[in-house]
mmCIF file of C-alpha atoms in Angstrom:
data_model
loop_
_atom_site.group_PDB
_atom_site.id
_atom_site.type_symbol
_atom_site.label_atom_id
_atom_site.label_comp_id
_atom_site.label_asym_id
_atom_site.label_seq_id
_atom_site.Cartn_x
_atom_site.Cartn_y
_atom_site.Cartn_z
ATOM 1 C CA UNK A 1 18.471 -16.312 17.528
ATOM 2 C CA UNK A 2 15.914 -18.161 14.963
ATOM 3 C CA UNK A 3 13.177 -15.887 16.394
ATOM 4 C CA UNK A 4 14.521 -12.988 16.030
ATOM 5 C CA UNK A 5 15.129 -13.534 12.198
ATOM 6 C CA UNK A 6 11.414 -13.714 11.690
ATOM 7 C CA UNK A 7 10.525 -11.139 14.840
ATOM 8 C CA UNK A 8 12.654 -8.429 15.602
ATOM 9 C CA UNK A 9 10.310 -6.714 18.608
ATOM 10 C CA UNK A 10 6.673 -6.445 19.532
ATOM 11 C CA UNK A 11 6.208 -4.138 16.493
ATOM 12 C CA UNK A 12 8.859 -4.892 13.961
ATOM 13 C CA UNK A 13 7.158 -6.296 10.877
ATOM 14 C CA UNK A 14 8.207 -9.183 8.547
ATOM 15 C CA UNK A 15 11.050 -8.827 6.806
ATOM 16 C CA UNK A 16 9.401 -10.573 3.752
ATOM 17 C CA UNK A 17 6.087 -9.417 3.944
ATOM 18 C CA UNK A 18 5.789 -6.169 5.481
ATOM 19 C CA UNK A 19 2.905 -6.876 7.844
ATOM 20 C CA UNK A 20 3.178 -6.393 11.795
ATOM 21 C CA UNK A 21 3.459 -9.887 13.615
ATOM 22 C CA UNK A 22 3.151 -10.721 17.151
ATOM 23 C CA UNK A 23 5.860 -12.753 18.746
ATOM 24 C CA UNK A 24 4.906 -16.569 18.791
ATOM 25 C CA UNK A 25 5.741 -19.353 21.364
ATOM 26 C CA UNK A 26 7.585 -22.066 20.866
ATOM 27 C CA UNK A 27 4.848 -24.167 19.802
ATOM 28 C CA UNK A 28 2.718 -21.654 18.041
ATOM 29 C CA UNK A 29 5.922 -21.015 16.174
ATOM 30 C CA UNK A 30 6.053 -24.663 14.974
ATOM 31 C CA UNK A 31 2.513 -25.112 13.875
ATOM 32 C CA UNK A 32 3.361 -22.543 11.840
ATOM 33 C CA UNK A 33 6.012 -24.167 10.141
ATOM 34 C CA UNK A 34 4.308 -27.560 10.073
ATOM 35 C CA UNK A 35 1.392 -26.013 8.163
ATOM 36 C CA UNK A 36 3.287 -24.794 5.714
ATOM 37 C CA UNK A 37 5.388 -27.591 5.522
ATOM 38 C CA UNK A 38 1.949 -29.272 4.973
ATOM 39 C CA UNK A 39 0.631 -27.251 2.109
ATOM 40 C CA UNK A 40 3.525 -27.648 0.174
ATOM 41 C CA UNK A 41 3.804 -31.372 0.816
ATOM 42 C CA UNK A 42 0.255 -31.421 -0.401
ATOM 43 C CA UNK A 43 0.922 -30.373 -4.154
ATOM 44 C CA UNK A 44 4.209 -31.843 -4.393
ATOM 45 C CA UNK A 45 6.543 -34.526 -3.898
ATOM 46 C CA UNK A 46 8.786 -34.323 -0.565
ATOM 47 C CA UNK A 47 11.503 -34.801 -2.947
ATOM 48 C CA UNK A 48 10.826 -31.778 -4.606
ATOM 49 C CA UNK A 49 10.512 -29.380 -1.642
ATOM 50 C CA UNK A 50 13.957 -27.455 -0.114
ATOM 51 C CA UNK A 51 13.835 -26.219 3.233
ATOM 52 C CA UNK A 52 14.256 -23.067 1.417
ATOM 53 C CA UNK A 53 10.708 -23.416 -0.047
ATOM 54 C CA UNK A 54 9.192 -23.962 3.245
ATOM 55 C CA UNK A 55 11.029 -21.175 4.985
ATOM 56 C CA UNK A 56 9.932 -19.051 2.123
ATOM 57 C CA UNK A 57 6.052 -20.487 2.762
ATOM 58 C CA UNK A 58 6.273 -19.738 6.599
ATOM 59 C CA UNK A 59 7.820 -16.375 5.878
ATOM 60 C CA UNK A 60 10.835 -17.768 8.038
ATOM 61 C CA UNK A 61 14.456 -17.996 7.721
ATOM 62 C CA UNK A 62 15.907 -21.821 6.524
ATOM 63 C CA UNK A 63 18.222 -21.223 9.926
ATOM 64 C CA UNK A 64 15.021 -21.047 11.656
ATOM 65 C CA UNK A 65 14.005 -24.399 10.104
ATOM 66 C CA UNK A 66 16.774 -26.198 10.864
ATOM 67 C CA UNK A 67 16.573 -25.049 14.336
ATOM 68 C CA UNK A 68 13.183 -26.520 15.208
ATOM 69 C CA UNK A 69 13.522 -29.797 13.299
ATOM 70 C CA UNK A 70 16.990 -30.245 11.909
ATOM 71 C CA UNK A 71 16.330 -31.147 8.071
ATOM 72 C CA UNK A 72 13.786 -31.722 5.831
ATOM 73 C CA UNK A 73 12.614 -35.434 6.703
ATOM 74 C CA UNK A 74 12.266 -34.035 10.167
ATOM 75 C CA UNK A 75 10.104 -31.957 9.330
ATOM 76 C CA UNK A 76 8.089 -34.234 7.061
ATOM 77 C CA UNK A 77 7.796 -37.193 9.840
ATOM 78 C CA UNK A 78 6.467 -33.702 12.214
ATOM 79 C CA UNK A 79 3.847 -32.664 9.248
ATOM 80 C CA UNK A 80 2.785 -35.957 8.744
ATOM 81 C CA UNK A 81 2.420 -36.670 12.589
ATOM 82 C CA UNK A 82 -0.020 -33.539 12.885
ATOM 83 C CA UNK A 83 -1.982 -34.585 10.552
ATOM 84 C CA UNK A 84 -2.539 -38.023 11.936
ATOM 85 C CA UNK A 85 -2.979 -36.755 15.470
ATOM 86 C CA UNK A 86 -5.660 -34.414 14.209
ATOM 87 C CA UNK A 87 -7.666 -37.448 12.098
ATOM 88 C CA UNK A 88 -7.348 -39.506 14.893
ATOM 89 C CA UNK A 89 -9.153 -37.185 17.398
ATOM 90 C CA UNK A 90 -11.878 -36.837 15.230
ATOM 91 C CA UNK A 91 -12.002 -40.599 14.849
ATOM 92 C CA UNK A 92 -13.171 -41.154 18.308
ATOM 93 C CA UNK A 93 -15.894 -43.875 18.257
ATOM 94 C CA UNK A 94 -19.719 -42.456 18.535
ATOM 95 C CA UNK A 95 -21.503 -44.110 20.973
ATOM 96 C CA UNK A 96 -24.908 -43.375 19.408
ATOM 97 C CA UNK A 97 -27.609 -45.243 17.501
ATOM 98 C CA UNK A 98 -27.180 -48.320 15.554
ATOM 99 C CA UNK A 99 -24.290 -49.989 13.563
ATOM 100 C CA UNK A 100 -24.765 -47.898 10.547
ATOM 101 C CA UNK A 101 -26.039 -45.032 12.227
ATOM 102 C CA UNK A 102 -22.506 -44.829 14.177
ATOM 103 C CA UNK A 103 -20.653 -45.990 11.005
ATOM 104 C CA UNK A 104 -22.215 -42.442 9.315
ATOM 105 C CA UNK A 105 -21.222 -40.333 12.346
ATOM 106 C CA UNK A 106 -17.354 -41.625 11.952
ATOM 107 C CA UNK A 107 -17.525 -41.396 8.037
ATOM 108 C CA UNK A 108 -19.003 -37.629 8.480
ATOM 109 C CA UNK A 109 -15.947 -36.907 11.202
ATOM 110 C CA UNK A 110 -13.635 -38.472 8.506
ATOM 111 C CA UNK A 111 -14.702 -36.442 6.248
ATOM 112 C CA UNK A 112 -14.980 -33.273 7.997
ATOM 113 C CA UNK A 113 -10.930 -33.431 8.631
ATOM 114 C CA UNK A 114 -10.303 -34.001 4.704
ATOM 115 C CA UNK A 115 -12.542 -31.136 3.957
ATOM 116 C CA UNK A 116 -10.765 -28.500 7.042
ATOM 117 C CA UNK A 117 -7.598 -30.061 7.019
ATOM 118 C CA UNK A 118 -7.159 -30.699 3.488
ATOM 119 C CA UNK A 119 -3.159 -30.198 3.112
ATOM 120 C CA UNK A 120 -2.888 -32.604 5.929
ATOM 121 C CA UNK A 121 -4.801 -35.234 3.935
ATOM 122 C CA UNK A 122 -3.575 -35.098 1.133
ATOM 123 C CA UNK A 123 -0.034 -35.151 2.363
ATOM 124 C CA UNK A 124 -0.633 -37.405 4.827
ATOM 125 C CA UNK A 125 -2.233 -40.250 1.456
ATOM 126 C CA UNK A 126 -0.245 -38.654 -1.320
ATOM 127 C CA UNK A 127 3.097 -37.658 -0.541
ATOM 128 C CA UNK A 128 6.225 -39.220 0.607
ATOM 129 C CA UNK A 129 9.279 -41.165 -0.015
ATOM 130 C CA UNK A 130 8.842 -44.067 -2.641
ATOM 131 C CA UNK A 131 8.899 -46.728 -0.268
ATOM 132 C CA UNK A 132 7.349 -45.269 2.511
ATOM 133 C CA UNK A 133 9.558 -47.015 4.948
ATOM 134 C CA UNK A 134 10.387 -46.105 8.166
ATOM 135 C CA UNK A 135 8.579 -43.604 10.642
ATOM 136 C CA UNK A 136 6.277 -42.172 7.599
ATOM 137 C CA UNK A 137 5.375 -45.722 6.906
ATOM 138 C CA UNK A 138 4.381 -46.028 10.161
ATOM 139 C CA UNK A 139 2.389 -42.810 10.522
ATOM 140 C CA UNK A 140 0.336 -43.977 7.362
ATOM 141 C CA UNK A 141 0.175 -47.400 8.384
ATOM 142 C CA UNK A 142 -0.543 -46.278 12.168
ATOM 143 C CA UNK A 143 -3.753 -44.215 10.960
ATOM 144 C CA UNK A 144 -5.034 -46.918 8.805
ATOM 145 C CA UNK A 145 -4.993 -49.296 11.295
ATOM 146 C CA UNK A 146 -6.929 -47.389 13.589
ATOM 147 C CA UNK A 147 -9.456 -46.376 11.458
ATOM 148 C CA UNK A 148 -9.989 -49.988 10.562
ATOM 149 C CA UNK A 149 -9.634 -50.525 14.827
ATOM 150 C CA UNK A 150 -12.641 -47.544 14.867
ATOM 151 C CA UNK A 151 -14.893 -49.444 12.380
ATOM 152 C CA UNK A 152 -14.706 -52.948 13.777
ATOM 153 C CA UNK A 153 -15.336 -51.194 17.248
ATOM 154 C CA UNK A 154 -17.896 -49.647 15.309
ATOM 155 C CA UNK A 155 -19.250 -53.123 14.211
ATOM 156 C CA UNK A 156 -18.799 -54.575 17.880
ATOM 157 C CA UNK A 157 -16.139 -56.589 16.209
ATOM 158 C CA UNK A 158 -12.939 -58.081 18.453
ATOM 159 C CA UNK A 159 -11.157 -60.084 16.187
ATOM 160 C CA UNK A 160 -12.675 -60.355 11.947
ATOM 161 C CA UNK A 161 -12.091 -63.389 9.918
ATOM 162 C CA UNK A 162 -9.702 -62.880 7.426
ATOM 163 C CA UNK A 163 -12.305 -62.023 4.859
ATOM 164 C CA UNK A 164 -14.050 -59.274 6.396
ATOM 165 C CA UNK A 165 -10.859 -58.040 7.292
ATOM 166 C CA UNK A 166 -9.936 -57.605 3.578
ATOM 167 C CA UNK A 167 -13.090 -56.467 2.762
ATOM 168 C CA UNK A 168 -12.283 -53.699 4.997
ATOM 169 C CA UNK A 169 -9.510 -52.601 4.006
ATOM 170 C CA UNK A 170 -10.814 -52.467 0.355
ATOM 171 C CA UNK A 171 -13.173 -50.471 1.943
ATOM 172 C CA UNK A 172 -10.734 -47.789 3.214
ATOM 173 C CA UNK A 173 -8.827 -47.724 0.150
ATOM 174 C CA UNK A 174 -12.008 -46.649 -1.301
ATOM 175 C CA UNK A 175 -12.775 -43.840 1.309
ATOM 176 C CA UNK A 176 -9.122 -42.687 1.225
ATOM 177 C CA UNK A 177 -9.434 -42.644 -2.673
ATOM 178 C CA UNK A 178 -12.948 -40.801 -2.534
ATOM 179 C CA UNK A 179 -11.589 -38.288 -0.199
ATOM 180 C CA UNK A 180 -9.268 -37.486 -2.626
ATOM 181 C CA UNK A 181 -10.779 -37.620 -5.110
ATOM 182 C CA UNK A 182 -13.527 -35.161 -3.754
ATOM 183 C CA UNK A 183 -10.838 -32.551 -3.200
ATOM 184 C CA UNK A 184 -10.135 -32.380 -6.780
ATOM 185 C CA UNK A 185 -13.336 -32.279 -8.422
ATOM 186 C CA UNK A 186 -15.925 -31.614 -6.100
ATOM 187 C CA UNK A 187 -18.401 -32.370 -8.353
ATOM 188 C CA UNK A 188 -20.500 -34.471 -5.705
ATOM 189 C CA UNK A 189 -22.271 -33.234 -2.779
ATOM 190 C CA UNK A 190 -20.537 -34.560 0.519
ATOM 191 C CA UNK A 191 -23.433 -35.667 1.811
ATOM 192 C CA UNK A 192 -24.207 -37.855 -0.992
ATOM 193 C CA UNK A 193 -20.686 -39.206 -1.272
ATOM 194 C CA UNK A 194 -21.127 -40.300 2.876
ATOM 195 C CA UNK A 195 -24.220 -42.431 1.830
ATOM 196 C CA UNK A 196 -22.679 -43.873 -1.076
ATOM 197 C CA UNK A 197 -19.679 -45.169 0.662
ATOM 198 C CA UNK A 198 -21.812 -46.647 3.288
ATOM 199 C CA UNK A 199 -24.344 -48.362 0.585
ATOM 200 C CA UNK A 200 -21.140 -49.720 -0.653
ATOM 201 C CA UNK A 201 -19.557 -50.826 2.524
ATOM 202 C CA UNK A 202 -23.167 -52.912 2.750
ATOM 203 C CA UNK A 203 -22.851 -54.439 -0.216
ATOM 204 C CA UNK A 204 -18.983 -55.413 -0.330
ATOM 205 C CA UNK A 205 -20.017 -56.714 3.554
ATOM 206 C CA UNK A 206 -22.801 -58.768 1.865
ATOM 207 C CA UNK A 207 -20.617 -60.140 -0.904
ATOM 208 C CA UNK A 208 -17.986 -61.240 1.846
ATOM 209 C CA UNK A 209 -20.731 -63.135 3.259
ATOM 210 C CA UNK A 210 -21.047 -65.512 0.598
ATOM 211 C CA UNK A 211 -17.059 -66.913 1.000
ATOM 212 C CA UNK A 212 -16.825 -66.765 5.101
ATOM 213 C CA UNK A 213 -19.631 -67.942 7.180
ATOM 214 C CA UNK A 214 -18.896 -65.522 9.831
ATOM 215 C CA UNK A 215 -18.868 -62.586 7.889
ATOM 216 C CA UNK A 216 -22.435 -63.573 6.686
ATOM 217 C CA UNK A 217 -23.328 -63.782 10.469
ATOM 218 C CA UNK A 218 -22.404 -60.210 11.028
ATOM 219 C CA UNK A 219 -24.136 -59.362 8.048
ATOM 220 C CA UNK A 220 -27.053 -60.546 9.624
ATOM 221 C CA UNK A 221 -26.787 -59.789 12.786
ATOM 222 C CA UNK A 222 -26.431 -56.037 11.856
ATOM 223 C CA UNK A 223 -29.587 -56.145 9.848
ATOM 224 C CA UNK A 224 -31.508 -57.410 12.726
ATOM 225 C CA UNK A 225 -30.625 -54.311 14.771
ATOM 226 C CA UNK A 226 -30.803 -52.012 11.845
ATOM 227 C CA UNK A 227 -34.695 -53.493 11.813
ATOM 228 C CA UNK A 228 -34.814 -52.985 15.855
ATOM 229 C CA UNK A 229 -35.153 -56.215 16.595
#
């Protein structure tokens, strides 16, 4: 019944916009909702968006809506989860070259999903309720914690002392703040904002060394095998 308000044959056009439309699966049928859920949740507040308004961006019915995901937060927890499953694929590890080298690669992937998937990104940092409690919480906190997973992998970390663990996370604050940032302006080459966040991920690295002796081992060690030796 919901497909048939969008779709009423192989031919029939949309309703709203006049163009012809092939019939979509299930799934294909969803993406399509989630990415416009995903625009809109990019530019404003979930608070602020009706299921009406995303219908209306799908070119959908609201019945249609409700059918696939029931009500709005539904469909938020869905938008957000796409866009973490996406980052997260991308975020694989690289197995190549040194420390920093590897470091680059992941920074490059990370920044290749803000850059295509730039709705998802920004609704996936911006966006949500106030407290972000509950499963979008977790989605954002879920992501975060394996990107900082990635980069102590990354590192050939297991478990970091408390301080580089901070320093870390300051780190990704930073990145998630650049990436942002970058969006807006793009007044910065991408390239150039890669290297600068790893220059700065040295030097925050070799500040932590100076308050935790094991941080300042790391610190070390990494130079040594950025030097090849």
């Amino acid at each position: 019944m919901g497909d048939r308000a969008v779709t009423g044959g192989k031919t029939r056009s949309r309703q709203s916009g006049g163009r012809g439309r092939r019939r979509l699966s299930v799934d294909e049928r969803r993406d399509e909702l989630i990415d416009a859920a995903l625009q809109l949740f990019s530019t404003r507040s979930p608070e602020d968006i009706s299921i009406d308004d995303v219908a209306a961006a799908a070119g959908a019915s609201r019945a249609l809506v409700y059918h696939y995901f029931g009500g709005k937060y539904e469909l938020y927890i869905a938008a957000l989860g796409s866009a973490a499953k996406k980052l997260s694929v991308l975020l694989e590890p690289p197995t190549e070259g040194k420390p920093l080298e590897r470091l680059h690669i992941s920074l490059k992937r990370y920044f290749d999903f803000v850059e295509s998937h730039a709705a998802g990104y920004t609704a996936l940092l911006r966006g949500g309720p106030a407290d972000r409690s509950g499963e979008a919480g977790e989605i954002v906190d879920g992501i975060r914690q394996l990107l900082l997973d990635r980069i102590l992998h990354t590192l050939n970390v297991e478990v970091p002392p408390p301080i580089l663990r901070i320093t870390l996370r300051c780190w990704m604050a930073t990145v998630e703040t650049a990436g942002l940032d970058w969006l807006e302006n793009r007044d910065v080459p991408r390239t150039d904002l890669e290297r600068l966040l790893v220059d700065q991920l040295v030097v925050i690295m070799q500040a932590a060394g100076r308050h935790d002796p094991g941080t300042a081992a790391l610190v070390d060690r990494l130079s040594q095998e950025e030097l090849g030796r």
